mmCIF file of C-alpha atoms and ligand atoms in Angstrom:
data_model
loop_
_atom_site.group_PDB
_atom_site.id
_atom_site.type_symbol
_atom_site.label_atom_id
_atom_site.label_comp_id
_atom_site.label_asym_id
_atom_site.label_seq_id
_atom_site.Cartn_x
_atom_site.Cartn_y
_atom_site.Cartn_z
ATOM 1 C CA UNK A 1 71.792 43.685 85.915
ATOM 2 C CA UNK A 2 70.905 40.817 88.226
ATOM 3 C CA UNK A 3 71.080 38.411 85.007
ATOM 4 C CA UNK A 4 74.069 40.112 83.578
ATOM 5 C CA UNK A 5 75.795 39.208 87.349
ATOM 6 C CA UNK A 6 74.640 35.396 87.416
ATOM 7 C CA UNK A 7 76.283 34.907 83.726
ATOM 8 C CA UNK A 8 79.528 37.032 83.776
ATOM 9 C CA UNK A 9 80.221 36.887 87.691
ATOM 10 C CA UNK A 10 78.422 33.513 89.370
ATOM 11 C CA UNK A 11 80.407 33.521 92.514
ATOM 12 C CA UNK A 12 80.043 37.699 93.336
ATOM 13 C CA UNK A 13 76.297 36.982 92.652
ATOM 14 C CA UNK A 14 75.888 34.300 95.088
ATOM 15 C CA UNK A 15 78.189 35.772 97.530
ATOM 16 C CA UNK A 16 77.828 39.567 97.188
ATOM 17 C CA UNK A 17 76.756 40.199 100.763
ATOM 18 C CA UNK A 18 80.422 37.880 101.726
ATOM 19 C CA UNK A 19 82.036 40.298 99.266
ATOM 20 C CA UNK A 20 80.414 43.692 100.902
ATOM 21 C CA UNK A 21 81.452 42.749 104.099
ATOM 22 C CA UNK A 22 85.090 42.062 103.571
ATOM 23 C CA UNK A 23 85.262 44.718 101.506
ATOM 24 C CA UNK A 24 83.703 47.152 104.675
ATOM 25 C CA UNK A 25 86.071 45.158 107.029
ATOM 26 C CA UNK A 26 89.353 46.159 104.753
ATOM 27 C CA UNK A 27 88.059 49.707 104.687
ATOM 28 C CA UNK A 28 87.941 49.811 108.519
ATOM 29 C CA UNK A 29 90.989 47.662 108.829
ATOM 30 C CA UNK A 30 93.420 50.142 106.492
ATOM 31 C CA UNK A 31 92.004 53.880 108.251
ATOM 32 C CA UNK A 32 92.707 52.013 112.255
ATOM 33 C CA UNK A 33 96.299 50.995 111.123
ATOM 34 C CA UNK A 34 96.828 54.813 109.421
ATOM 35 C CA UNK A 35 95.337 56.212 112.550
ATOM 36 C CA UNK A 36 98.035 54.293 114.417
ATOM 37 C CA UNK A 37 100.666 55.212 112.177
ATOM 38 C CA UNK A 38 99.915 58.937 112.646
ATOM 39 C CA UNK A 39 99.237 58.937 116.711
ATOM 40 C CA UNK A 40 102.592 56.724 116.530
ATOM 41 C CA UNK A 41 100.841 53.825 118.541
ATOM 42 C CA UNK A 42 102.597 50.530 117.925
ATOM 43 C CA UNK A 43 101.239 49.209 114.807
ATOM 44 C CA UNK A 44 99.992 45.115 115.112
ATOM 45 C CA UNK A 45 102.775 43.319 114.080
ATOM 46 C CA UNK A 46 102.116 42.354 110.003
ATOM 47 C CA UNK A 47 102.181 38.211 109.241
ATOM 48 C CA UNK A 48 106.136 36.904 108.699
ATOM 49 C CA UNK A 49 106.026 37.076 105.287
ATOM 50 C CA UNK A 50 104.619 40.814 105.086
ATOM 51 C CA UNK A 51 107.197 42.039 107.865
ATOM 52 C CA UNK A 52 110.203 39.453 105.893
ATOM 53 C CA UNK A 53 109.773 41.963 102.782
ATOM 54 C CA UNK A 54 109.221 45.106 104.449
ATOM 55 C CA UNK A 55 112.229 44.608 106.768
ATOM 56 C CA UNK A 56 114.165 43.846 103.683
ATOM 57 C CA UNK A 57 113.193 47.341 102.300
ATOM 58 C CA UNK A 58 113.505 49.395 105.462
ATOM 59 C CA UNK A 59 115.989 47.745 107.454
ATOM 60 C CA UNK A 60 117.604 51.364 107.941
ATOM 61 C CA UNK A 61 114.683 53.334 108.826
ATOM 62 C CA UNK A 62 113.708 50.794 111.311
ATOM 63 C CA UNK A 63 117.074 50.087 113.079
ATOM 64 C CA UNK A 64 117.569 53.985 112.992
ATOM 65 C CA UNK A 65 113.789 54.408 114.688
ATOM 66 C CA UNK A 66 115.107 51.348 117.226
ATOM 67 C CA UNK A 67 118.542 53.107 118.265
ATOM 68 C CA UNK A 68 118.622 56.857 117.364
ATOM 69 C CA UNK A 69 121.919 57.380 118.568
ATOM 70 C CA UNK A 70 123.413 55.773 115.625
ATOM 71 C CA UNK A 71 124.125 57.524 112.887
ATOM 72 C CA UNK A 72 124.652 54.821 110.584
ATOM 73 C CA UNK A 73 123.695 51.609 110.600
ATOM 74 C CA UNK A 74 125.958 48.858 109.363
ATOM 75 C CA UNK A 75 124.747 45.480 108.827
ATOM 76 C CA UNK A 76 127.768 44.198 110.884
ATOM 77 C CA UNK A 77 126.621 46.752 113.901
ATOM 78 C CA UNK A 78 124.848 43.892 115.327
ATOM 79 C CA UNK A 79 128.730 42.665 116.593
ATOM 80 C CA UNK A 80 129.141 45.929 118.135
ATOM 81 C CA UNK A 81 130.158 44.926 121.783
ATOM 82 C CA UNK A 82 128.531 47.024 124.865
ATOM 83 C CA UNK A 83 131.059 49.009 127.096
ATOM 84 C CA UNK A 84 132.545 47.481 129.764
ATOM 85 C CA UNK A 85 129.788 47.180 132.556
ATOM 86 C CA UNK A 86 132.210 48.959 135.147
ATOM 87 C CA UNK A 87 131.498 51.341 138.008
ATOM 88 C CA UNK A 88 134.157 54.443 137.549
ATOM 89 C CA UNK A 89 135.633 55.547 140.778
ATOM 90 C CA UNK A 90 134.365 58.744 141.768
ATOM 91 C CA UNK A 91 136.211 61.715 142.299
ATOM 92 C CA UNK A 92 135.427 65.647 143.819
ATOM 93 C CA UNK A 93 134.327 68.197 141.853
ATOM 94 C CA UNK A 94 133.656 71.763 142.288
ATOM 95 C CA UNK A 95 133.996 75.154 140.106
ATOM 96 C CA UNK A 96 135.872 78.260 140.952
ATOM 97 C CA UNK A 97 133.443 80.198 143.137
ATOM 98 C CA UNK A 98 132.756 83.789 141.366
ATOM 99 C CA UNK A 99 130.450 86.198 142.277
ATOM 100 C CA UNK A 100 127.056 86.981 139.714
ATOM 101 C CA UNK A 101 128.512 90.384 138.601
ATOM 102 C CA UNK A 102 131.677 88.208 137.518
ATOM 103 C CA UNK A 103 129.578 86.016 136.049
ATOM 104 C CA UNK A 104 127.978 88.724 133.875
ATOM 105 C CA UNK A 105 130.671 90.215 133.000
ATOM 106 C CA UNK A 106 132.460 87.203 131.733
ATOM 107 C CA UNK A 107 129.456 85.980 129.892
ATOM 108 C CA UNK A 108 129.268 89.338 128.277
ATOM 109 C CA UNK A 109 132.285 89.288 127.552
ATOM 110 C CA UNK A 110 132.710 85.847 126.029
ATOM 111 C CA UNK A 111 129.668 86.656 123.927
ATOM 112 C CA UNK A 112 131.973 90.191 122.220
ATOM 113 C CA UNK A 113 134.360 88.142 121.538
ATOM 114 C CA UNK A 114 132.767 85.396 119.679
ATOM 115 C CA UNK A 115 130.550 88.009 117.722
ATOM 116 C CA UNK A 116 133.995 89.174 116.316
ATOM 117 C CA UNK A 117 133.971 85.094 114.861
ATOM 118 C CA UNK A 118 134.079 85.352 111.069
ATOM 119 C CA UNK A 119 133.987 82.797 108.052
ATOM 120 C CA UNK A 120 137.708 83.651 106.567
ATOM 121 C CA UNK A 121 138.237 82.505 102.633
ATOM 122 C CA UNK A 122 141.555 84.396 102.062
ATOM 123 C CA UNK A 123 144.166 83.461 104.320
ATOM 124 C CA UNK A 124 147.874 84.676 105.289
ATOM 125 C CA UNK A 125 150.344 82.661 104.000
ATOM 126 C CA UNK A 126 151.951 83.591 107.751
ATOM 127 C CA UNK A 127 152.562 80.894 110.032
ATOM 128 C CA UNK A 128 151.250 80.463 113.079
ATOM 129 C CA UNK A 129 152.122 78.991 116.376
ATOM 130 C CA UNK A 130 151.502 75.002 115.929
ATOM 131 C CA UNK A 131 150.813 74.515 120.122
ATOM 132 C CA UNK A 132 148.513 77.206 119.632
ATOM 133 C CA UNK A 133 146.231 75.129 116.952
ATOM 134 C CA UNK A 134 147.071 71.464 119.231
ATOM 135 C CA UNK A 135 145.587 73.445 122.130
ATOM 136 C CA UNK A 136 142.667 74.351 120.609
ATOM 137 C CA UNK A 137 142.343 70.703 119.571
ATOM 138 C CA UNK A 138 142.673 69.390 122.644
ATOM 139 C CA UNK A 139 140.237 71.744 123.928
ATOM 140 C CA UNK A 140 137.577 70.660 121.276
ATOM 141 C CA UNK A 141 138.189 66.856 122.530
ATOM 142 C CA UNK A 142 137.056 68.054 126.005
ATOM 143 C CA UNK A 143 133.163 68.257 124.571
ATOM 144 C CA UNK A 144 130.926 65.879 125.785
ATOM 145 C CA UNK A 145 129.831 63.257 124.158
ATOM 146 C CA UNK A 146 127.582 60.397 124.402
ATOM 147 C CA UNK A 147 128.910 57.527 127.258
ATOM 148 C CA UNK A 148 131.918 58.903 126.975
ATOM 149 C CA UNK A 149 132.976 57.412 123.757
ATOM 150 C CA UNK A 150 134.967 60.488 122.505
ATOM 151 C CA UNK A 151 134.236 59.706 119.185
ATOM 152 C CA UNK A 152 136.278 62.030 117.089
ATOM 153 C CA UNK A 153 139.530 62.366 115.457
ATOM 154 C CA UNK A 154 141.449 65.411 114.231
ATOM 155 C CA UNK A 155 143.779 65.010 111.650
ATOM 156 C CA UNK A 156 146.096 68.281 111.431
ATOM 157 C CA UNK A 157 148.055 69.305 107.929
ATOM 158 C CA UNK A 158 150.908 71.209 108.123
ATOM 159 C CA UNK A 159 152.860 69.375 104.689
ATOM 160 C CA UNK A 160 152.334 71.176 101.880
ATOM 161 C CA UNK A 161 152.304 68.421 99.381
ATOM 162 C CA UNK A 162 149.162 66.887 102.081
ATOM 163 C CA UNK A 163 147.060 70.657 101.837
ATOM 164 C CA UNK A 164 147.927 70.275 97.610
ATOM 165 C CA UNK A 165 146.580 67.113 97.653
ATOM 166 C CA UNK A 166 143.478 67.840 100.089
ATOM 167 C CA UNK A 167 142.931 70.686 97.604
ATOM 168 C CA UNK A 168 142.959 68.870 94.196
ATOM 169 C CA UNK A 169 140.303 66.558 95.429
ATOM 170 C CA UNK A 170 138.049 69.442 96.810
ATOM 171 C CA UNK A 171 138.009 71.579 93.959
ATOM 172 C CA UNK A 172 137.279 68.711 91.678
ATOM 173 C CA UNK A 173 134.097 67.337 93.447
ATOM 174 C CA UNK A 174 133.431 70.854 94.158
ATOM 175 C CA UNK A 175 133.404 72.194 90.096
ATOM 176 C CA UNK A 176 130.777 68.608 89.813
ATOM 177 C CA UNK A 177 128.855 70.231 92.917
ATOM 178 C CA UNK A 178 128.390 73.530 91.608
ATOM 179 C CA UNK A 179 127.490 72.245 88.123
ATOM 180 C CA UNK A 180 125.467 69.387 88.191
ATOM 181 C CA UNK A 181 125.192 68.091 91.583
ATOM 182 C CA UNK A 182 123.833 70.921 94.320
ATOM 183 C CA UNK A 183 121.748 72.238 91.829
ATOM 184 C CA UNK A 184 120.300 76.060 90.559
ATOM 185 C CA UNK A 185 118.656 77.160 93.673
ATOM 186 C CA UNK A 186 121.359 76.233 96.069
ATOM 187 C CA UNK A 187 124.234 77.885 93.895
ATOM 188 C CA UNK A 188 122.063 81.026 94.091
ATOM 189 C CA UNK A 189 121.871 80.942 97.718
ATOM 190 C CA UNK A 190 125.359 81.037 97.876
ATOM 191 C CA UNK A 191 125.638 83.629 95.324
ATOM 192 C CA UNK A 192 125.271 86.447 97.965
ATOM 193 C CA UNK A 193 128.604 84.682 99.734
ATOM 194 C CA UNK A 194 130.704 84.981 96.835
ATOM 195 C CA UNK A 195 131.855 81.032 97.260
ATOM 196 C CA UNK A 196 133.036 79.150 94.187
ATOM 197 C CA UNK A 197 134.571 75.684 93.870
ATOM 198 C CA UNK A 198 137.960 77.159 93.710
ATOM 199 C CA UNK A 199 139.604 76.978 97.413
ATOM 200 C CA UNK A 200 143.003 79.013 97.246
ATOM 201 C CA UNK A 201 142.422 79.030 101.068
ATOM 202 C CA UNK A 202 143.265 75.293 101.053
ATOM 203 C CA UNK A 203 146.654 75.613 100.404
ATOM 204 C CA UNK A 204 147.324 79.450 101.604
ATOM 205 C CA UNK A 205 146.492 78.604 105.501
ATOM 206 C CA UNK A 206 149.404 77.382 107.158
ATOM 207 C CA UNK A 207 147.059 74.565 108.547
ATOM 208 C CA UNK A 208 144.045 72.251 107.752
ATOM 209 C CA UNK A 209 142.086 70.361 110.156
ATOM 210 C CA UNK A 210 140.017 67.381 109.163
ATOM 211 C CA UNK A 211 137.645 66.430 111.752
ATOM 212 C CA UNK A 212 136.349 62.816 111.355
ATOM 213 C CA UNK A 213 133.434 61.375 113.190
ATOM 214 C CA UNK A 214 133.638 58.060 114.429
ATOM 215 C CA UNK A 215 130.522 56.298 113.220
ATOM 216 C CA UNK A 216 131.159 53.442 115.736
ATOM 217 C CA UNK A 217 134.484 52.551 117.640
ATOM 218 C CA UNK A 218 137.141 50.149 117.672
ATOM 219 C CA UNK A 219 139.184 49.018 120.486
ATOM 220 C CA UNK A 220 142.373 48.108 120.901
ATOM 221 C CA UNK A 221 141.894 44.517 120.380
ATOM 222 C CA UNK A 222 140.128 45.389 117.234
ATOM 223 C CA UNK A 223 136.619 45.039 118.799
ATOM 224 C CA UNK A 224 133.836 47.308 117.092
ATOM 225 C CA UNK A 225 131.477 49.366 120.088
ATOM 226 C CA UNK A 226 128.683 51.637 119.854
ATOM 227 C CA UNK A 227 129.675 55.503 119.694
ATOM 228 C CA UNK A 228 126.160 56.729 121.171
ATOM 229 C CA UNK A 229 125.007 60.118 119.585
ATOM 230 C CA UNK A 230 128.412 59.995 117.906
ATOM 231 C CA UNK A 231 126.633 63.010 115.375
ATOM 232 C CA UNK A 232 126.074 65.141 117.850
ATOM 233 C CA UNK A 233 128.834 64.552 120.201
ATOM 234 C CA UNK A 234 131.433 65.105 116.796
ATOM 235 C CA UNK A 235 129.150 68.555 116.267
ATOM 236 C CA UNK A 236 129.846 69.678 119.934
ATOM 237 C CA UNK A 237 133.451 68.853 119.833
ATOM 238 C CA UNK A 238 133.394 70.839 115.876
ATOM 239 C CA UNK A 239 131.854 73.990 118.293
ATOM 240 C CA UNK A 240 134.310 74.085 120.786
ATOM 241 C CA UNK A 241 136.961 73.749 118.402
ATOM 242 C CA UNK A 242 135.685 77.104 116.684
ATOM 243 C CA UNK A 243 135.322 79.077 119.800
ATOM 244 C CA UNK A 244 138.940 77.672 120.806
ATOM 245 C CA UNK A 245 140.453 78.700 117.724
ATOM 246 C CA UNK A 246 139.020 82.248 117.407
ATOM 247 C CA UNK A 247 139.792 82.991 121.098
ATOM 248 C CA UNK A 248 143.669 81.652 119.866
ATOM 249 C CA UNK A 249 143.355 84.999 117.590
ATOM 250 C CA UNK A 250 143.161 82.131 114.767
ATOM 251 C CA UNK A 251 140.672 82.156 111.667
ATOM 252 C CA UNK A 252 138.999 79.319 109.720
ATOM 253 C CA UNK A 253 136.249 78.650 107.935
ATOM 254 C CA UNK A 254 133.856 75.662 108.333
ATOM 255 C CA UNK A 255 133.491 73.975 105.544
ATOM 256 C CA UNK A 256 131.990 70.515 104.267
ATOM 257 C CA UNK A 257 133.633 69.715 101.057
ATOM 258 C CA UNK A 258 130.154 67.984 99.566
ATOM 259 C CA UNK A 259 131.024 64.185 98.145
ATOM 260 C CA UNK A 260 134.940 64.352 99.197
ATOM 261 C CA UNK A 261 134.802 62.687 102.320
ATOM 262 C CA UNK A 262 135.566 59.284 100.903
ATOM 263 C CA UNK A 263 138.361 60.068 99.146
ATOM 264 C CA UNK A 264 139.830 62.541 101.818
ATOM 265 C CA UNK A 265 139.394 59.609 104.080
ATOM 266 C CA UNK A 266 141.209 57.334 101.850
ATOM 267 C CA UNK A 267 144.306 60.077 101.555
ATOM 268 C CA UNK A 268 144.691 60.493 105.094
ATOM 269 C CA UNK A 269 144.689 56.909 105.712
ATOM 270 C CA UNK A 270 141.470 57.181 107.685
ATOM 271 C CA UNK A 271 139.570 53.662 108.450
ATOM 272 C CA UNK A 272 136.164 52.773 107.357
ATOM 273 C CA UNK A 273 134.517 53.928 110.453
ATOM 274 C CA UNK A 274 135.423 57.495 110.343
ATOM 275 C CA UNK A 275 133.362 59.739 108.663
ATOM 276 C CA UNK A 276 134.314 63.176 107.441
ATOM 277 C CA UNK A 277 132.782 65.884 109.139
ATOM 278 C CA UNK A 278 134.510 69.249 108.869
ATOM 279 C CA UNK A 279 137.505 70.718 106.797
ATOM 280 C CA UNK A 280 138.300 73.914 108.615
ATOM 281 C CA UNK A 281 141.361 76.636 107.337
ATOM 282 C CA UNK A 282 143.186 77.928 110.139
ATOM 283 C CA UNK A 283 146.016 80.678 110.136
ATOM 284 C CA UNK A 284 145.522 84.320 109.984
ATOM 285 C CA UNK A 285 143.158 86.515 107.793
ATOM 286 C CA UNK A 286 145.105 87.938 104.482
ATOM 287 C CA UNK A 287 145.376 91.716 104.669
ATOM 288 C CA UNK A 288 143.254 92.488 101.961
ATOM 289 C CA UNK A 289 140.557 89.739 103.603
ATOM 290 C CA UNK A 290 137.024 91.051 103.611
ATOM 291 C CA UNK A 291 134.188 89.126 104.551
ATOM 292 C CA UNK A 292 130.225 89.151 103.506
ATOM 293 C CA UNK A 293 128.378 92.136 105.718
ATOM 294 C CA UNK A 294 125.870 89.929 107.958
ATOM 295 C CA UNK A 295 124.050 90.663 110.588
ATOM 296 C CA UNK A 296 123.256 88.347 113.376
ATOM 297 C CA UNK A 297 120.078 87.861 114.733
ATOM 298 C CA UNK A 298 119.613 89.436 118.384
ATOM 299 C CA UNK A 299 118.529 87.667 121.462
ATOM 300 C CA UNK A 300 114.688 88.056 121.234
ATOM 301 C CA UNK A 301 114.445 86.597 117.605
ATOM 302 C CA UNK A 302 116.773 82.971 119.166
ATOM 303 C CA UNK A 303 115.687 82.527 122.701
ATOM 304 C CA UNK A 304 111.911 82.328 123.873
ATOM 305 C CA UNK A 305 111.585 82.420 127.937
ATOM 306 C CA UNK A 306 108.397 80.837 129.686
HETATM 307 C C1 LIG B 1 127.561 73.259 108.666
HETATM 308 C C2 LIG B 1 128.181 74.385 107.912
HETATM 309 C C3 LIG B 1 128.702 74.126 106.664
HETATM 310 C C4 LIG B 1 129.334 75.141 105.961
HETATM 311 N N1 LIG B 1 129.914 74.845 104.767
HETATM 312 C C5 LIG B 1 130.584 75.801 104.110
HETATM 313 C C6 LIG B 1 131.296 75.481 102.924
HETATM 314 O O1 LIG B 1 131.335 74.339 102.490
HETATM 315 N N2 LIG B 1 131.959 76.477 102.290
HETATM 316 C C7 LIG B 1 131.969 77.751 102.765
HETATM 317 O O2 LIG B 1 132.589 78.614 102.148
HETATM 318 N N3 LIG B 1 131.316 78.089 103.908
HETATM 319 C C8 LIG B 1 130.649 77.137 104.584
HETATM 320 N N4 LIG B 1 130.016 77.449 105.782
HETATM 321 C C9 LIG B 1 130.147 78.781 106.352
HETATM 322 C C10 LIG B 1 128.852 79.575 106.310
HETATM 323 O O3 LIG B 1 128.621 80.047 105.022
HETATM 324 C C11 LIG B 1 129.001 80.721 107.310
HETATM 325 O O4 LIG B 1 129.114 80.194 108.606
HETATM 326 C C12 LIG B 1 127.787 81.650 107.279
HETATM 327 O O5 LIG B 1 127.752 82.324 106.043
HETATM 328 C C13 LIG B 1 127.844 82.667 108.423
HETATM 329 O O6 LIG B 1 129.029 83.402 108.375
HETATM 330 P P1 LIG B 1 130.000 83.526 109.636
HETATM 331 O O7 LIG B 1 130.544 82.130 109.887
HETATM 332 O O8 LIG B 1 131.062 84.488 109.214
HETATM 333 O O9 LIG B 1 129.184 83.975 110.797
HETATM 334 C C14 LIG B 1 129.400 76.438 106.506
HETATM 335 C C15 LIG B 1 128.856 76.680 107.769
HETATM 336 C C16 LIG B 1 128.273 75.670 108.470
HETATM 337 C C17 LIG B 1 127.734 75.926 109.853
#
């Protein structure tokens, strides 16, 4: 074996015990760095030209790890300017003073009337009271969101040519979604709904809202800023606009036409920095509307109290 070594491998057989013990050091080496990695201590950082490449490959991930209030990150994002480092006067604030029975009572009595909230997919061709639909809008841009940067926009659509339109693009990405793109399992889990890629609701409500996040902000003088936890802050905005619409005695249905939002943007005349969120139906239920028989699950099974 020895001999075998010497004339096949010369340097491993003079060096073996060098070779053992960089091989043992590697060993150790790789399971401290995935120990690290999985207890999420900072890893060493690895030499340039390592950390050159693997930037190159996961410049997303780690600029999404860095600043996880974007939800996007563009290459130019590094231009975003801060907000203006300003001190807001302050003004007084209180709430109307009610006593804990009222509270109850209203709570409870929010919570009926949002249980009576349904997904509607055949509307009334009825109208309905436009300042009724703007005030729910404007209540939906009351949400919070993150430093304030409001970062939403809702574009309403009364014109009928506009809802034709809206629905020629969504029913043809949606006919490619059901048959190639969502795949088998997730058209059967929407088998029980009764949903197809055909969306007579589209152009039967008397209005469609588009609700476009802003995936970072531009000013008036054109300058890009930062919309912090724009996601979430859009999402908030999308729930307030549901409760305001349903309280309105106004349906809708949330939907999120998969793989249209570029080319809704582009018909609305969106910019680049607004992302498609929601398309939501609003009007009145049709008469003969009927809607899946679900249940919702009750308090115990959502909230856990320590
Ligand atoms: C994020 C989200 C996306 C949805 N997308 C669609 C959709 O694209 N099409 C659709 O018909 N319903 C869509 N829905 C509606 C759900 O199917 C519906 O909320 C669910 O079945 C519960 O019914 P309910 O809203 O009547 O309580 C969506 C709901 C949510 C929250």
């Amino acid at each position: 074996m020895a001999g075998v070594l010497q004339t096949y491998l010369p340097f491993l057989a003079a060096n073996w015990q060098l070779v053992l013990m960089a091989l043992l050091a590697a060993a150790v080496l790789h399971l401290l760095l995935e120990r690290c990695r999985t207890a999420s201590i900072p890893v060493p950082a690895p030499p340039a030209a390592v950390a050159a490449a693997a930037a190159a490959a996961t410049i997303t991930t780690a600029a999404t790890a860095a600043t996880p209030w974007r939800d996007e990150v563009a290459p130019e994002d590094d231009d975003l300017t801060p907000p203006p480092d300003v001190l807001l006067p302050r003004v007084p604030f209180s709430m109307e003073s009610i006593s804990p029975e009222e509270m109850v009572r209203r709570s409870e009595q929010f919570y009926k009337q949002m249980n009576g909230r349904r997904s509607v997919r055949a509307f009334s061709r009825a109208p309905v009271p436009r300042q009724a639909v703007e005030s729910a809008i404007r209540a939906a841009g009351t949400a919070p969101s993150g430093a304030h940067t409001e970062p939403w926009t809702f574009v309403l659509v009364e014109s009928p040519e506009v809802k034709a339109a809206v629905r020629r693009i969504v029913e043809d990405e949606e006919e490619v979604n059901y048959r190639k793109r969502m795949g088998q399992k997730w058209v059967d889990d929407l088998a029980p709904l009764g949903t197809t890629w055909l969306k007579e609701y589209l152009t039967d409500a008397p209005f469609l809202i588009l609700v476009f996040r802003h995936a970072y902000g531009v000013d008036e003088q054109g300058q890009r800023f930062t919309t912090y936890y724009n996601e979430i802050s859009c999402n908030l905005a999308c729930g307030v606009l549901l409760a305001a619409l349903h309280q309105a005695g106004l349906a809708t249905l949330t939907s999120t036409p998969l793989n249209c939002g570029p080319r809704l943007r582009q018909l609305l005349e969106r910019p680049a920095n607004e992302k498609l969120v929601l398309l939501l139906p609003v009007g009145r239920p049709a008469d003969d509307c009927t809607v899946p028989d679900l249940t919702r699950r009750p308090l115990e099974r959502i909230m856990v109290v320590l």
